[in-house]
Coordinates of C-alpha atoms and ligand atoms in Angstrom, one line a residue:
M1 CA 52.2 25.2 109.7
K2 CA 51.8 21.5 109.0
A3 CA 51.8 19.2 111.9
I4 CA 50.8 15.6 112.9
V5 CA 48.2 15.8 115.6
Q6 CA 46.6 13.4 118.0
D7 CA 43.2 14.5 119.3
R8 CA 42.4 11.3 121.2
F9 CA 44.2 8.3 122.7
G10 CA 44.4 5.4 120.2
P11 CA 46.4 3.4 117.7
P12 CA 48.8 5.0 115.1
E13 CA 45.8 5.5 112.8
S14 CA 44.6 8.2 115.2
L15 CA 47.4 10.5 114.0
R16 CA 46.4 12.9 111.2
A17 CA 48.0 15.8 109.3
A18 CA 46.6 19.2 110.1
D19 CA 47.3 22.9 109.7
V20 CA 47.9 24.4 113.1
D21 CA 49.0 27.8 114.4
L22 CA 52.8 28.6 114.3
P23 CA 53.9 28.3 118.0
E24 CA 55.3 31.6 119.4
P25 CA 58.4 31.2 121.7
G26 CA 58.1 32.6 125.2
P27 CA 61.0 34.7 126.6
G28 CA 63.1 31.6 127.5
Q29 CA 62.1 29.4 124.5
V30 CA 63.5 28.6 121.1
R31 CA 61.5 27.8 118.0
V32 CA 63.1 25.2 115.8
R33 CA 62.4 24.7 112.1
V34 CA 62.2 20.9 112.2
R35 CA 64.0 19.2 109.3
A36 CA 63.8 15.6 110.7
A37 CA 62.2 13.9 113.7
A38 CA 62.9 10.4 115.0
V39 CA 60.3 8.0 116.2
N40 CA 60.6 6.4 119.6
P41 CA 58.5 3.9 121.6
Y42 CA 57.7 6.9 123.7
D43 CA 55.6 8.2 120.8
W44 CA 53.3 5.3 120.7
H45 CA 53.1 5.2 124.5
M46 CA 52.0 8.9 124.5
L47 CA 49.6 8.3 121.5
R48 CA 47.9 5.4 123.2
G49 CA 48.1 6.8 126.8
D50 CA 49.7 3.4 127.5
P51 CA 50.3 1.9 129.9
Y52 CA 47.1 3.2 131.4
A53 CA 48.7 4.0 134.7
A54 CA 51.0 6.5 132.9
R55 CA 47.9 8.7 132.3
L56 CA 48.1 9.6 136.0
T57 CA 51.6 11.1 135.5
P58 CA 52.1 14.8 134.5
G59 CA 52.1 15.6 130.8
V60 CA 50.3 12.5 129.5
G61 CA 46.6 13.4 130.0
L62 CA 43.8 11.5 131.7
T63 CA 41.2 11.1 128.9
R64 CA 42.9 12.7 125.9
P65 CA 46.6 13.5 125.0
K66 CA 47.8 16.6 126.8
S67 CA 50.2 17.3 123.9
R68 CA 48.3 17.7 120.7
V69 CA 51.3 17.5 118.3
A70 CA 53.3 14.3 118.5
G71 CA 57.0 13.7 118.6
I72 CA 60.0 14.6 120.8
D73 CA 63.3 14.0 118.9
A74 CA 64.3 16.7 116.4
A75 CA 67.0 18.2 114.3
G76 CA 66.7 21.4 112.4
L77 CA 67.5 25.1 112.4
V78 CA 66.9 27.7 115.1
D79 CA 64.0 29.8 113.7
A80 CA 63.3 32.3 116.4
V81 CA 64.5 32.8 120.0
G82 CA 62.8 34.5 123.0
A83 CA 64.2 37.7 124.6
E84 CA 66.0 35.9 127.4
V85 CA 67.8 33.3 125.2
R86 CA 71.5 33.6 124.8
G87 CA 74.0 31.7 122.7
L88 CA 71.5 30.6 120.0
R89 CA 70.7 32.5 116.8
P90 CA 68.3 31.9 113.9
G91 CA 69.9 29.7 111.3
D92 CA 72.0 27.6 113.9
E93 CA 71.8 23.9 113.1
V94 CA 70.7 22.0 116.2
L95 CA 69.5 18.7 117.5
G96 CA 67.6 17.9 120.7
F97 CA 64.4 17.3 122.6
C98 CA 61.6 19.3 121.0
P99 CA 58.1 18.3 122.2
G100 CA 55.8 18.4 119.2
S101 CA 58.5 17.6 116.7
F102 CA 56.3 15.9 114.1
A103 CA 55.7 19.3 112.6
E104 CA 57.3 22.0 110.6
Y105 CA 58.1 24.0 113.8
A106 CA 58.4 23.1 117.5
L107 CA 59.2 24.9 120.7
T108 CA 61.9 23.9 123.2
T109 CA 64.3 25.5 125.6
P110 CA 68.1 26.1 125.0
E111 CA 69.2 23.5 127.5
R112 CA 67.5 20.8 125.5
L113 CA 69.4 21.6 122.3
V114 CA 73.0 21.2 121.2
P115 CA 74.8 22.1 117.9
K116 CA 74.3 19.5 115.2
P117 CA 77.6 17.7 114.5
E118 CA 78.8 18.8 111.1
G119 CA 79.2 15.4 109.6
L120 CA 75.6 14.4 110.3
T121 CA 72.6 14.8 108.0
F122 CA 69.4 16.2 109.7
E123 CA 68.0 12.6 109.6
Q124 CA 71.0 11.2 111.4
A125 CA 71.0 14.1 113.9
A126 CA 67.3 13.6 114.7
A127 CA 68.1 10.0 115.5
V128 CA 70.4 11.0 118.4
P129 CA 68.5 12.6 121.4
V130 CA 66.4 9.9 123.1
G131 CA 68.3 6.9 121.8
A132 CA 71.8 8.1 122.5
V133 CA 71.1 9.8 125.8
T134 CA 69.2 6.7 127.1
A135 CA 72.1 4.5 126.0
L136 CA 74.6 6.8 127.7
R137 CA 72.7 6.8 130.9
G138 CA 72.2 3.0 130.8
I139 CA 75.8 2.2 130.0
R140 CA 77.8 5.0 131.7
T141 CA 75.7 6.7 134.3
V142 CA 73.7 3.9 135.7
G143 CA 75.6 0.8 134.6
R144 CA 79.0 2.5 135.4
V145 CA 80.7 0.4 132.7
R146 CA 84.5 0.2 132.9
A147 CA 87.1 -0.9 130.5
G148 CA 87.4 -4.7 130.3
Q149 CA 84.0 -5.4 131.7
R150 CA 81.6 -7.9 130.1
V151 CA 78.5 -6.0 129.0
L152 CA 75.4 -7.5 127.5
V153 CA 72.9 -5.4 125.6
N154 CA 69.5 -7.0 125.1
G155 CA 67.7 -5.4 122.2
A156 CA 71.1 -4.5 120.7
G157 CA 69.6 -3.8 117.2
G158 CA 67.1 -1.2 118.2
G159 CA 67.1 2.5 118.7
V160 CA 68.7 2.5 122.2
G161 CA 70.6 -0.7 121.6
T162 CA 72.6 0.4 118.6
F163 CA 73.8 3.4 120.6
A164 CA 74.4 1.3 123.7
V165 CA 76.6 -1.2 121.9
Q166 CA 78.8 1.6 120.5
T167 CA 78.9 3.4 123.9
A168 CA 80.0 0.3 125.8
A169 CA 82.6 -0.5 123.1
A170 CA 83.9 3.1 123.3
L171 CA 84.4 2.6 127.0
D172 CA 86.5 -0.5 126.1
A173 CA 84.0 -3.1 127.4
E174 CA 83.7 -6.5 125.9
V175 CA 80.2 -6.3 124.4
T176 CA 77.6 -9.0 123.7
G177 CA 74.6 -7.9 121.7
V178 CA 71.4 -9.8 121.7
C179 CA 69.3 -9.3 118.5
S180 CA 67.5 -11.2 115.7
T181 CA 69.3 -12.8 112.8
G182 CA 68.9 -9.9 110.5
S183 CA 70.6 -7.4 112.8
A184 CA 73.6 -9.6 113.7
D185 CA 76.0 -8.2 111.2
L186 CA 75.0 -4.6 112.1
V187 CA 75.5 -5.2 115.8
R188 CA 78.9 -6.7 115.2
S189 CA 79.9 -3.8 113.0
L190 CA 79.0 -1.4 115.9
G191 CA 81.6 -3.0 118.2
A192 CA 80.0 -6.1 119.7
A193 CA 82.5 -8.9 120.2
H194 CA 79.8 -11.5 120.5
V195 CA 76.2 -11.7 119.2
V196 CA 73.4 -13.9 120.5
D197 CA 70.6 -14.5 118.0
H198 CA 67.5 -14.5 120.2
T199 CA 65.5 -16.4 117.7
R200 CA 67.9 -19.4 118.2
E201 CA 69.4 -19.1 121.6
D202 CA 68.3 -17.8 125.1
F203 CA 71.3 -15.9 126.6
T204 CA 69.8 -16.5 130.1
E205 CA 70.5 -20.2 129.8
G206 CA 74.2 -19.7 128.7
S207 CA 77.3 -20.1 130.9
R208 CA 78.8 -16.7 130.2
R209 CA 78.4 -14.2 133.1
Y210 CA 78.2 -10.4 132.6
D211 CA 79.2 -7.4 134.8
V212 CA 76.5 -5.3 133.3
I213 CA 73.2 -6.1 131.5
L214 CA 71.3 -3.4 129.8
D215 CA 67.8 -4.8 129.1
N216 CA 65.9 -2.8 126.5
V217 CA 63.3 -5.6 125.9
G218 CA 62.0 -6.8 129.2
N219 CA 61.2 -10.3 128.0
H220 CA 63.0 -12.1 130.8
P221 CA 62.1 -11.9 134.5
P222 CA 64.8 -10.3 136.7
A223 CA 65.6 -13.7 138.3
R224 CA 66.6 -15.1 134.9
L225 CA 68.8 -12.0 134.2
R226 CA 70.4 -12.2 137.6
R227 CA 71.4 -15.8 136.8
V228 CA 73.8 -14.6 134.1
L229 CA 75.1 -11.5 136.1
T230 CA 78.3 -11.8 138.1
P231 CA 77.7 -11.9 141.9
T232 CA 78.2 -8.1 142.1
G233 CA 77.0 -7.3 138.6
T234 CA 74.5 -4.6 137.6
L235 CA 71.2 -5.0 135.8
V236 CA 69.9 -1.9 134.1
A237 CA 66.2 -2.2 133.3
N238 CA 65.0 0.0 130.5
G239 CA 61.4 -0.5 129.5
G240 CA 60.1 -3.0 127.2
G241 CA 56.4 -3.8 126.8
S242 CA 53.7 -3.8 124.1
P243 CA 50.3 -1.9 123.9
G244 CA 47.3 -2.7 126.1
H245 CA 48.6 -2.9 129.7
V246 CA 47.7 -1.3 133.0
F247 CA 51.2 -0.9 134.3
G248 CA 53.3 -2.2 131.4
A249 CA 57.1 -1.7 131.7
M250 CA 56.4 0.7 134.7
G251 CA 55.4 -2.3 136.8
A252 CA 58.4 -4.4 135.8
M253 CA 60.7 -1.5 136.5
L254 CA 59.1 -0.9 140.0
R255 CA 59.6 -4.6 140.7
V256 CA 63.3 -4.4 139.8
M257 CA 63.7 -1.4 142.1
A258 CA 62.0 -3.2 145.0
L259 CA 64.0 -6.4 144.5
N260 CA 67.3 -4.4 144.7
A261 CA 67.0 -4.1 148.5
F262 CA 67.2 -7.9 148.9
V263 CA 70.1 -8.9 146.6
R264 CA 73.8 -8.3 146.4
Q265 CA 73.7 -7.5 142.7
Q266 CA 72.7 -3.9 141.7
L267 CA 69.3 -3.7 140.1
R268 CA 68.7 -0.3 138.5
V269 CA 66.4 1.5 136.1
I270 CA 67.1 4.5 133.8
L271 CA 65.5 7.8 134.7
P272 CA 63.6 8.9 131.6
A273 CA 65.0 11.9 129.7
V274 CA 61.5 12.8 128.5
P275 CA 59.2 14.7 128.9
A276 CA 61.3 16.9 131.3
G277 CA 64.5 16.6 133.3
P278 CA 68.1 17.8 132.7
V279 CA 69.6 16.6 129.5
H280 CA 72.1 19.2 128.4
E281 CA 75.2 17.5 129.8
D282 CA 74.2 14.2 128.4
L283 CA 73.5 15.7 125.0
L284 CA 77.0 17.4 125.0
A285 CA 78.6 14.1 126.0
V286 CA 76.8 12.3 123.2
I287 CA 77.9 14.8 120.5
A288 CA 81.5 14.6 121.9
F289 CA 81.4 10.8 121.3
I290 CA 80.0 11.5 117.8
G291 CA 82.7 14.1 117.1
S292 CA 85.5 11.7 118.1
G293 CA 84.1 9.1 115.7
Q294 CA 83.1 6.6 118.5
L295 CA 79.3 6.9 118.0
A296 CA 77.2 7.1 114.9
P297 CA 73.5 7.0 114.5
V298 CA 72.0 4.1 112.6
V299 CA 69.0 5.2 110.6
D300 CA 67.2 2.3 109.1
R301 CA 64.1 3.8 107.7
T302 CA 62.9 7.3 106.8
Y303 CA 59.3 8.3 106.2
A304 CA 57.6 11.5 104.9
L305 CA 55.9 13.7 107.5
S306 CA 52.5 12.7 106.0
D307 CA 53.4 9.0 106.7
A308 CA 54.1 9.6 110.4
A309 CA 51.4 7.1 111.4
E310 CA 53.1 4.3 109.4
A311 CA 56.4 5.3 111.0
V312 CA 55.0 5.0 114.5
R313 CA 53.3 1.7 113.6
H314 CA 56.6 0.3 112.4
V315 CA 58.3 1.2 115.8
E316 CA 55.3 -0.1 117.8
R317 CA 55.7 -3.5 116.2
G318 CA 58.9 -3.8 118.4
H319 CA 61.4 -4.9 115.7
A320 CA 62.8 -1.6 114.5
R321 CA 66.5 -1.8 113.4
G322 CA 68.4 1.3 114.5
K323 CA 66.3 4.5 114.3
T324 CA 63.2 5.3 112.3
V325 CA 63.1 8.9 111.1
I326 CA 60.5 11.2 109.7
T327 CA 61.7 13.9 107.2
V328 CA 60.1 17.3 107.3
P329 CA 60.2 19.2 104.0
Ligands
NAP1 N1 63.9 4.8 130.4 C1 63.9 5.6 129.4 O1 64.2 6.8 129.5 C2 63.8 5.1 128.0 C3 64.2 5.8 126.9 C4 64.1 5.3 125.7 C5 63.5 4.0 125.5 N2 63.0 3.4 126.6 C6 62.5 2.0 126.4 O2 63.5 1.1 125.9 C7 63.0 0.1 125.1 C8 63.8 0.1 123.8 O3 63.7 1.3 123.1 P1 64.2 1.4 121.6 O4 64.0 2.8 121.2 O5 65.5 0.7 121.5 O6 63.1 0.5 120.9 P2 63.2 -0.1 119.4 O7 64.0 0.8 118.6 O8 61.8 -0.4 119.0 O9 64.0 -1.4 119.5 C9 63.5 -2.6 120.2 C10 64.4 -3.7 119.8 O10 64.1 -4.9 120.6 C11 64.4 -6.0 119.8 N3 63.8 -7.2 120.3 C12 62.5 -7.5 120.2 N4 62.3 -8.7 120.8 C13 63.5 -9.1 121.2 C14 64.0 -10.3 121.9 N5 63.2 -11.3 122.3 N6 65.3 -10.3 122.3 C15 66.1 -9.4 122.0 N7 65.8 -8.2 121.3 C16 64.5 -8.1 120.9 C17 64.0 -5.6 118.4 O11 64.9 -6.2 117.5 P3 64.8 -7.6 116.8 O12 64.1 -7.4 115.6 O13 66.2 -8.0 116.7 O14 64.1 -8.6 117.7 C18 64.2 -4.1 118.4 O15 65.4 -3.8 117.6 C19 61.5 0.5 124.9 O16 60.7 -0.3 125.7 C20 61.4 2.0 125.3 O17 60.1 2.3 125.8 C21 63.2 3.8 127.8

């Protein structure tokens, strides 16, 4: 089968197309015929082995990538199931977490898949897993957003942000989205009552206070963010960072967790949904929001599988609007 492989740590140019063996599902595994795969910052982190400290964690690899085929988000059709798999049959349309999704076929487990909502194309469906589950966790699980609360989403125009704005709006919060000029109309259309253009204004200097801040960018120190939180507000830190760091966003998130012990406000981080960890309940919640019309993926750009390196490069630049998706013929 055709796949995009990464033989060494490096920039997006290290990705190349190759013919690799068709993966065989084990007894508890499902093989998915991938029709579309979304790109996440996770992909360039894994490709570069960045931040360097992350290479010490399981699944990344110390000197070379542990996973040869790139990608994690996928939508497609169930192609084959292992002997112990129940409830999924070849031909079922699914979306979910499929390590190695930049390929014609990828293996996963049943609890990392859910049925593809009927109204979504495969490209839209592939955009859902990491972005929507992270947004759900940031807004509902960790941020505990309630109706009427003031919620600020920093990085509102990106892959997580576009889902987070909609999720907070669906919970009847008053949402402020922080994005660049070009994404302002999009963010408003997703349910933000207010938009702050970060190219013209610094929200940490404003007079408005927020009950919950979901920070997808990491461009302000916690002290600045706490300034615009209510006295009992919650800061949810979710990554950020650019290539070439020892600790990167990991360091910033550890600092947030450490600081939490000393302040009245709640300073939290989002537990990653990848590479492992339970995701089924969150995926079901997300497709329920989609089914009720409260959540819709925003796909800004699509690339052919052979252009996967360009797609990853686009996301790595840090200014993606909505999700970037690779189509798999
Ligand atoms: N904890 C987890 O499990 C988890 C899961 C997924 C993602 N993440 C992390 O969350 C972060 C966001 O992910 P993503 O998928 O949303 O990334 P993304 O799609 O690349 O979006 C990033 C967004 O940040 C915006 N941005 C850049 N500079 C900004 C600034 N100064 N102020 C406000 N917005 C700014 C960009 O938009 P503009 O063009 O408008 O500037 C872009 O839309 C990444 O660091 C990622 O690694 C963590």
